[in-house]
PDB file of C-alpha atoms in Angstrom:
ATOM      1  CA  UNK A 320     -13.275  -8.168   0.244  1.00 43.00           C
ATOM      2  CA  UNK A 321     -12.063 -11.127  -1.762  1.00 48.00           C
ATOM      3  CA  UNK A 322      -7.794 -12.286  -1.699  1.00 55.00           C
ATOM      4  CA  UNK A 323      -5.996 -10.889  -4.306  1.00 56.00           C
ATOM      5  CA  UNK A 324      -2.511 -12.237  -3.300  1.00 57.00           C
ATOM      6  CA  UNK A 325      -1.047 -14.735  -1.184  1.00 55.00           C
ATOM      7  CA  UNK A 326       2.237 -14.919  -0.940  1.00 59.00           C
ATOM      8  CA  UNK A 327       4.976 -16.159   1.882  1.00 63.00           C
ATOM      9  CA  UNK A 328       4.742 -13.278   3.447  1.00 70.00           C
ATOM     10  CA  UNK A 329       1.270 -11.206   3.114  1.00 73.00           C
ATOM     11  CA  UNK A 330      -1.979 -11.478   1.690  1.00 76.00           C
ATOM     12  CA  UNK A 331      -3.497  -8.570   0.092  1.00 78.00           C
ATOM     13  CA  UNK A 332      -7.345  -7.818   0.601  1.00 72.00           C
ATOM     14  CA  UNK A 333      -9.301  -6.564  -2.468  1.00 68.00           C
ATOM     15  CA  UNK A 334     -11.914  -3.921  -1.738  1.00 60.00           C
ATOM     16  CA  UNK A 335     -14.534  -4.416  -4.328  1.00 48.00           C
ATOM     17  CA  UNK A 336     -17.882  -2.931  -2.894  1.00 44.00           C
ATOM     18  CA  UNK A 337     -19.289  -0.518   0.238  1.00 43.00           C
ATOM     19  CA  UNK A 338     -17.753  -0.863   2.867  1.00 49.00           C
ATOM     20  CA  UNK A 339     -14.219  -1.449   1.495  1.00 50.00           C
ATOM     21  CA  UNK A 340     -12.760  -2.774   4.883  1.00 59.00           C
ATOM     22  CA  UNK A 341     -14.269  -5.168   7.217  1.00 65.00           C
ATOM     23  CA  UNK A 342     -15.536  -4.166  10.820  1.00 68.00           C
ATOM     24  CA  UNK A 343     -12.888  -5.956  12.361  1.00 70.00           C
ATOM     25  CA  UNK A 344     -10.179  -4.024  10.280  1.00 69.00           C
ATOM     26  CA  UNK A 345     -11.457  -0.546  11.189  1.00 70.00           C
ATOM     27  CA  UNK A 346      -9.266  -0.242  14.510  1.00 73.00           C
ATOM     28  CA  UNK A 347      -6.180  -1.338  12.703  1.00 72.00           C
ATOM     29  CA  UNK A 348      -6.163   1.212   9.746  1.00 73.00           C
ATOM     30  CA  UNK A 349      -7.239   3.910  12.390  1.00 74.00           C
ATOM     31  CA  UNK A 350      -4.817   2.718  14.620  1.00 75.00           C
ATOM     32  CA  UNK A 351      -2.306   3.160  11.247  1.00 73.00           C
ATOM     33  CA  UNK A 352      -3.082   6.446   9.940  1.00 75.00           C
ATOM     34  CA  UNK A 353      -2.895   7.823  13.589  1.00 75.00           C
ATOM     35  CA  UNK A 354       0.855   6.922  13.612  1.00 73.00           C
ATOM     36  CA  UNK A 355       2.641  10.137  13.022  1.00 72.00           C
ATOM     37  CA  UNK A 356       5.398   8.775  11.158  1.00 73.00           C
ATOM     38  CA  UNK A 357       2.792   7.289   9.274  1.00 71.00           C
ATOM     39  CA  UNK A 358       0.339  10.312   8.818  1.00 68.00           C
ATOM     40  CA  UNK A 359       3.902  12.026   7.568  1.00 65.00           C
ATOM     41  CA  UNK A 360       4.074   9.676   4.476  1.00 71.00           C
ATOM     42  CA  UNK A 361       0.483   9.612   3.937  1.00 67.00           C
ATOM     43  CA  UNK A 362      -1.394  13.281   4.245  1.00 61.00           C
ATOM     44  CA  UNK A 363      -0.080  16.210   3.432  1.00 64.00           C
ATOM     45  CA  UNK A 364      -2.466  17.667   5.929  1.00 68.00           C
ATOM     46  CA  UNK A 365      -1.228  18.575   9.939  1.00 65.00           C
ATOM     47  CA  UNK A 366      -0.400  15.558  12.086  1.00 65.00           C
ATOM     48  CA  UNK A 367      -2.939  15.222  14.439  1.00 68.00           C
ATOM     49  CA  UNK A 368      -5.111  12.222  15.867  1.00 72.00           C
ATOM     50  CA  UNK A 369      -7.867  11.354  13.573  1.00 72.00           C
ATOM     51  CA  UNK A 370     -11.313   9.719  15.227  1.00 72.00           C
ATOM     52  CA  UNK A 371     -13.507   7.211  13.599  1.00 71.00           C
ATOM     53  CA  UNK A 372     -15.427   9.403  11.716  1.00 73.00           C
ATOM     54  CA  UNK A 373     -11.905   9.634   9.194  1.00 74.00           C
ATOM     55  CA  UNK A 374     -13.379   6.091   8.867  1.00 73.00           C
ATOM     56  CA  UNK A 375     -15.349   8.393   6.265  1.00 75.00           C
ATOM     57  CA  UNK A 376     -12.187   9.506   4.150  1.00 76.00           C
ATOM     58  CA  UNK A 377     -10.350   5.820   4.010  1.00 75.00           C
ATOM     59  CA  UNK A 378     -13.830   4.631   2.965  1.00 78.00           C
ATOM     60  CA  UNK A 379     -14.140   7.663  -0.284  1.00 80.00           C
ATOM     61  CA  UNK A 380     -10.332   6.349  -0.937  1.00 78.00           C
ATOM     62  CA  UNK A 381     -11.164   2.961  -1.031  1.00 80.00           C
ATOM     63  CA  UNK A 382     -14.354   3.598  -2.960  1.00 82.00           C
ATOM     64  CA  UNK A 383     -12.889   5.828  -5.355  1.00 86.00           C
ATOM     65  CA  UNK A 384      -9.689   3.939  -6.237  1.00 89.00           C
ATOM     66  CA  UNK A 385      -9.137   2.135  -9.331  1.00 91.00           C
ATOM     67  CA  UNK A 386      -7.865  -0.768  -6.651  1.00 91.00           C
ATOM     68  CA  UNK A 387      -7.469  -0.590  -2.933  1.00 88.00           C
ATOM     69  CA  UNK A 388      -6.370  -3.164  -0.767  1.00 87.00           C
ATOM     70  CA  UNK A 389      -6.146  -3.546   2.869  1.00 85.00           C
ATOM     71  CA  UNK A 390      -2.161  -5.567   3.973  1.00 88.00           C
ATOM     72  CA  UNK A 391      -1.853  -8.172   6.311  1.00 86.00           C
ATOM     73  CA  UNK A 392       1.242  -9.810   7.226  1.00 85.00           C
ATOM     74  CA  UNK A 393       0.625 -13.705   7.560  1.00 83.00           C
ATOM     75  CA  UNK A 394       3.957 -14.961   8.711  1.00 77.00           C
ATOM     76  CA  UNK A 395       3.422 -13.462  11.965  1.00 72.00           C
ATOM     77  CA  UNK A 396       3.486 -15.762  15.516  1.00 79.00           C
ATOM     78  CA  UNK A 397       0.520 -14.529  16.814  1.00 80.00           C
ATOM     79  CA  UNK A 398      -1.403 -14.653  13.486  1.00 75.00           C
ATOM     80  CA  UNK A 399      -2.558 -12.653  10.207  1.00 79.00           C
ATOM     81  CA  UNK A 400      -2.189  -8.997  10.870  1.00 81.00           C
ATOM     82  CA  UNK A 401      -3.238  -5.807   9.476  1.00 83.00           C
ATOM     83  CA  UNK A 402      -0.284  -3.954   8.682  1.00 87.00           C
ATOM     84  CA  UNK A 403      -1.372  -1.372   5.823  1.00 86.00           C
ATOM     85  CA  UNK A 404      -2.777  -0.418   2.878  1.00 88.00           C
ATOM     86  CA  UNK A 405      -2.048   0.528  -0.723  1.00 91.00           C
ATOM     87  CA  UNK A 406      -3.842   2.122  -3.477  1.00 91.00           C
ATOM     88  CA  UNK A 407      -3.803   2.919  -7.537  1.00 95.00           C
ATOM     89  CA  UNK A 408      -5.767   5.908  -8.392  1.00 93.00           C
ATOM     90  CA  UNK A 409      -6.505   7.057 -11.835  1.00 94.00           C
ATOM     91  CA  UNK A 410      -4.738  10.335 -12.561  1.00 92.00           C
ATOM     92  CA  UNK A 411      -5.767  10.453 -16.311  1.00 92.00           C
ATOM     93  CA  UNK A 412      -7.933   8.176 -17.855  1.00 92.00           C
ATOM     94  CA  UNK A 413      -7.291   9.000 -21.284  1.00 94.00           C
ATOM     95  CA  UNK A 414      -3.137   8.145 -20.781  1.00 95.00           C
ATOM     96  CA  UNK A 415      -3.624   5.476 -18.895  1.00 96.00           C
ATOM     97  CA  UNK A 416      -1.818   7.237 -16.150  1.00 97.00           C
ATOM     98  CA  UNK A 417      -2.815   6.046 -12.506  1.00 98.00           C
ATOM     99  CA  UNK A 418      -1.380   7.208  -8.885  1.00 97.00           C
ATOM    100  CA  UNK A 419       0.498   4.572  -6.533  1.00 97.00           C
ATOM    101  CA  UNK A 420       0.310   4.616  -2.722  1.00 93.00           C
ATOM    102  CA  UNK A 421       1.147   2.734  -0.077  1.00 94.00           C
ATOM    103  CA  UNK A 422       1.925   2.999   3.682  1.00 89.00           C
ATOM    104  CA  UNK A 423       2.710   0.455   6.410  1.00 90.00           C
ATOM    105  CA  UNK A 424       2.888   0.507   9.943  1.00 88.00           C
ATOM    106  CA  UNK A 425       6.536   1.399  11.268  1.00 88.00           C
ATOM    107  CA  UNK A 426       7.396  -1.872  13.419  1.00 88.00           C
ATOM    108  CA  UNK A 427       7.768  -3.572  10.154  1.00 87.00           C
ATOM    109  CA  UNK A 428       9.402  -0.782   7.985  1.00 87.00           C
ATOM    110  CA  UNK A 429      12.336  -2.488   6.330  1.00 90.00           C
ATOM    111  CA  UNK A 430      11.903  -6.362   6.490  1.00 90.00           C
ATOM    112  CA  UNK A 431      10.675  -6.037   2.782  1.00 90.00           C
ATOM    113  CA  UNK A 432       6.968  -5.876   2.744  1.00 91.00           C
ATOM    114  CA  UNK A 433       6.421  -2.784   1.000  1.00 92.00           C
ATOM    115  CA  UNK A 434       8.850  -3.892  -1.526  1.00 93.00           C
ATOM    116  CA  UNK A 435       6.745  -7.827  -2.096  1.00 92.00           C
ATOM    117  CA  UNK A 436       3.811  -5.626  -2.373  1.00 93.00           C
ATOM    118  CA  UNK A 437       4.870  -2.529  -5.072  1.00 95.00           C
ATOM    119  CA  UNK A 438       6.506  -5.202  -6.946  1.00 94.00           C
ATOM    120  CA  UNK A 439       3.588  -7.050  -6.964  1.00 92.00           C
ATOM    121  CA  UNK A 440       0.835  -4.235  -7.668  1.00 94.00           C
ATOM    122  CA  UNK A 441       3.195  -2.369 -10.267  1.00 96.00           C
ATOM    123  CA  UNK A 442       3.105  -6.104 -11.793  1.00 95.00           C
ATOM    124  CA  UNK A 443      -0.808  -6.272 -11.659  1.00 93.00           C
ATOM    125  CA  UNK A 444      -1.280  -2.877 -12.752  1.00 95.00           C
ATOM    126  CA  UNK A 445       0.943  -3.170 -15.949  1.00 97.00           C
ATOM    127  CA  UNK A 446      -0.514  -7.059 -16.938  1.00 95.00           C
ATOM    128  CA  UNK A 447      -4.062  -6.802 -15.763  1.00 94.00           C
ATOM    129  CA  UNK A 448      -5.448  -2.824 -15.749  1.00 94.00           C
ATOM    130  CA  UNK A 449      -4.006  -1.666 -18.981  1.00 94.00           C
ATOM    131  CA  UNK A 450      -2.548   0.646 -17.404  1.00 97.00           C
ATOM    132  CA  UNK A 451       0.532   2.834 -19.496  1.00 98.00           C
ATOM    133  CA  UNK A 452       2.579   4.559 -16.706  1.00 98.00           C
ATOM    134  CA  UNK A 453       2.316   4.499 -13.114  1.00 98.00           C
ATOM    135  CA  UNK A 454       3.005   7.630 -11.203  1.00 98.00           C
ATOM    136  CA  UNK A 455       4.247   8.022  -7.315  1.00 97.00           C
ATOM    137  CA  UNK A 456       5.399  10.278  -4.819  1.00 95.00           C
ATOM    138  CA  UNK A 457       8.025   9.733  -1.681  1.00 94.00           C
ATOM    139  CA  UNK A 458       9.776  12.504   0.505  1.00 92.00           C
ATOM    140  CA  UNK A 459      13.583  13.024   0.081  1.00 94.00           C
ATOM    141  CA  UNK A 460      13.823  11.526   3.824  1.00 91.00           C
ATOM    142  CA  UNK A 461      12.420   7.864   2.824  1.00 91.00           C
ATOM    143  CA  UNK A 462      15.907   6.730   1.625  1.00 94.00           C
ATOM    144  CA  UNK A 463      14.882   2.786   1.835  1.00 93.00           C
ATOM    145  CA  UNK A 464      11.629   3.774  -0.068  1.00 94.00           C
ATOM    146  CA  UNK A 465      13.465   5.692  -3.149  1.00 96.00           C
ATOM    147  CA  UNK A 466      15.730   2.766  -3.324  1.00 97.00           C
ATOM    148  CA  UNK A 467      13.225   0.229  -4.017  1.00 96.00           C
ATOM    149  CA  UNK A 468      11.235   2.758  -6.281  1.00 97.00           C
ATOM    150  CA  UNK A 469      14.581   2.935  -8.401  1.00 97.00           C
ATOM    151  CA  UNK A 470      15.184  -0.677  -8.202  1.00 96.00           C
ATOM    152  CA  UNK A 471      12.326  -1.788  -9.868  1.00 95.00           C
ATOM    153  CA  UNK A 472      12.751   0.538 -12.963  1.00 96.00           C
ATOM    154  CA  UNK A 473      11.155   4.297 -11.616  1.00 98.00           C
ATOM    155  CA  UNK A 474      12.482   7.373 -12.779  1.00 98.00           C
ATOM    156  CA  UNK A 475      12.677  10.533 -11.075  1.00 98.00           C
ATOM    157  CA  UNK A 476      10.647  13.078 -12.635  1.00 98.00           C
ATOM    158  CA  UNK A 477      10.599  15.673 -10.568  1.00 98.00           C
ATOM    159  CA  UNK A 478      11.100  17.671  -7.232  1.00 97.00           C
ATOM    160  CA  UNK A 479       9.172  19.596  -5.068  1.00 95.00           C
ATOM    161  CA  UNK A 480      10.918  21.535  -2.766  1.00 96.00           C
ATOM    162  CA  UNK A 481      10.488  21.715   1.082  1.00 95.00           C
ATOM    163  CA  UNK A 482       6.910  20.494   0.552  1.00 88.00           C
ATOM    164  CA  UNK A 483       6.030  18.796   3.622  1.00 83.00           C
ATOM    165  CA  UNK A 484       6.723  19.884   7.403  1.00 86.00           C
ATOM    166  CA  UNK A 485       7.311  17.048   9.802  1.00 84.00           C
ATOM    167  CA  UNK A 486       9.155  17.256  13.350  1.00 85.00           C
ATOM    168  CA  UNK A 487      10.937  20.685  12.931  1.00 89.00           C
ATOM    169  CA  UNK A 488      12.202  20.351   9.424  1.00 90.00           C
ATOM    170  CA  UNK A 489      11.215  20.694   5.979  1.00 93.00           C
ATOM    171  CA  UNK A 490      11.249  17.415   3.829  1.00 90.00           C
ATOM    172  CA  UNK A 491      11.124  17.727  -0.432  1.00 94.00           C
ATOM    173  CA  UNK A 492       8.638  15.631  -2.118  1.00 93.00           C
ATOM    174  CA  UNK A 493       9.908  13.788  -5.258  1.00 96.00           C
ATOM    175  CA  UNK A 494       7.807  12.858  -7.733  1.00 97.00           C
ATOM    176  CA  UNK A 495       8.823   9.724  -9.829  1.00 98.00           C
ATOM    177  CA  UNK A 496       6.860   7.602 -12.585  1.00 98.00           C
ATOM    178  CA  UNK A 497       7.401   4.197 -14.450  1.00 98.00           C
ATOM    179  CA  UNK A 498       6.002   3.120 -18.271  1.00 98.00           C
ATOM    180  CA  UNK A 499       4.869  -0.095 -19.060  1.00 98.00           C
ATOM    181  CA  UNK A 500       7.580  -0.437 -21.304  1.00 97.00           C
ATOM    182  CA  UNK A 501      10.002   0.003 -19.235  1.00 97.00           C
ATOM    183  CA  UNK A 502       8.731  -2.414 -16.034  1.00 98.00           C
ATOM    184  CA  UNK A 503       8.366  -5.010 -18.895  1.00 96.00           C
ATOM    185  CA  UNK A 504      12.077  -4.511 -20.206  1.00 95.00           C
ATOM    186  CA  UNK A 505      13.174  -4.890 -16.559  1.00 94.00           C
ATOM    187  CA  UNK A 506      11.581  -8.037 -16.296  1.00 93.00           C
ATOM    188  CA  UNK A 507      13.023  -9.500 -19.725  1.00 92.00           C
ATOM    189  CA  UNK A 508      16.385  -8.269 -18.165  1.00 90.00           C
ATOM    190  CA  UNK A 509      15.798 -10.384 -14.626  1.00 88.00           C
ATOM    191  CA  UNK A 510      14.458 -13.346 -16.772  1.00 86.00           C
ATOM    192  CA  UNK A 511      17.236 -13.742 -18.916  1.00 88.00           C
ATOM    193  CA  UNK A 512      20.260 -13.110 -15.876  1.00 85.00           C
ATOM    194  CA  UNK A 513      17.760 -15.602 -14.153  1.00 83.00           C
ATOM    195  CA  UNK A 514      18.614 -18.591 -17.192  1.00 84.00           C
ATOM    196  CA  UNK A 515      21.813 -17.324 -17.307  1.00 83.00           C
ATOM    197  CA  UNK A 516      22.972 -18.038 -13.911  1.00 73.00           C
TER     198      UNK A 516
END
């Protein structure tokens, strides 16, 4: 894995060959997708513990992803931490049209890590990958999460309804997608309220 950003807060960790996580991170992302708030956001599958041998599936995701990268947090007391990890897939090669995903583990769900690292990716994927749109999907209950998706230029494009089961109740997926030319007109817009303040 070689850095791919550091930053105040994180550092992301670029999977570029077999195995796409280190040793040492293997506890950490199972300890992550075994979280069932976390397996909620993540797999559309039941929530139930997963063993090491789903070691197996985060490796084909990793492997098969246009980029993958494992999320530590660095401004931490006790040291760099492995707090997640976040994808871009390749829905359609000849559109340019690639997937976005990204979960984190819950104890640091709103102190504005997911939104330094979508900014940051969306960024990459738009200046460095060619890429033309970028597609996502969130469930109507991640209120912070549609927020940020919104704030940084996504459109909602459409709804699926009750979708996913989690803890008693039925949650709608929503399915929302950002061009190039629109992330790039959003960052003309912040540039230029940026001189003129």
């Amino acid at each position: 894995m070689s850095e791919l950003l550091p930053a105040p807060n994180i550092q992301l960790k670029k999977a570029h060959h077999s195995p796409a996580y280190g040793p040492a991170d293997l506890p950490h992302l199972l300890a992550f997708v075994n979280n069932p708030l976390v397996q909620n956001t993540l797999i559309s599958d039941h929530i139930v513990p997963r063993n090491h041998r789903f070691a197996t599936k985060i490796e084909e995701i990793a492997n098969e992803a246009l980029l993958y990268v494992i999320i530590e947090a660095i401004d931490k007391p006790t040291g760099p931490r492995v707090i997640g990890a976040a994808s871009i897939t390749v829905a359609n090669v000849k559109n340019r049209d690639v997937n976005f995903g990204i979960g984190l583990v819950p104890d640091v769900w709103g102190q504005g890590y997911v939104s330094e690292v979508t900014e940051f990716l969306v960024d990459y994927a738009f200046k460095n990958l060619a890429i033309h749109r970028i597609s996502l999907g969130v469930l109507d209950s991640n209120l912070g999460a549609i927020k940020l998706y919104k704030r940084i230029g996504c459109v909602e494009e459409g709804r699926k309804r009750q979708s996913n089961f989690f803890d008693g109740k039925w949650q709608d997926s929503i399915h929302m997608g950002i061009l190039e030319s629109e992330w790039f007109a959003k960052k003309r817009e912040q540039s230029t309220r940026a001189v003129q303040a």
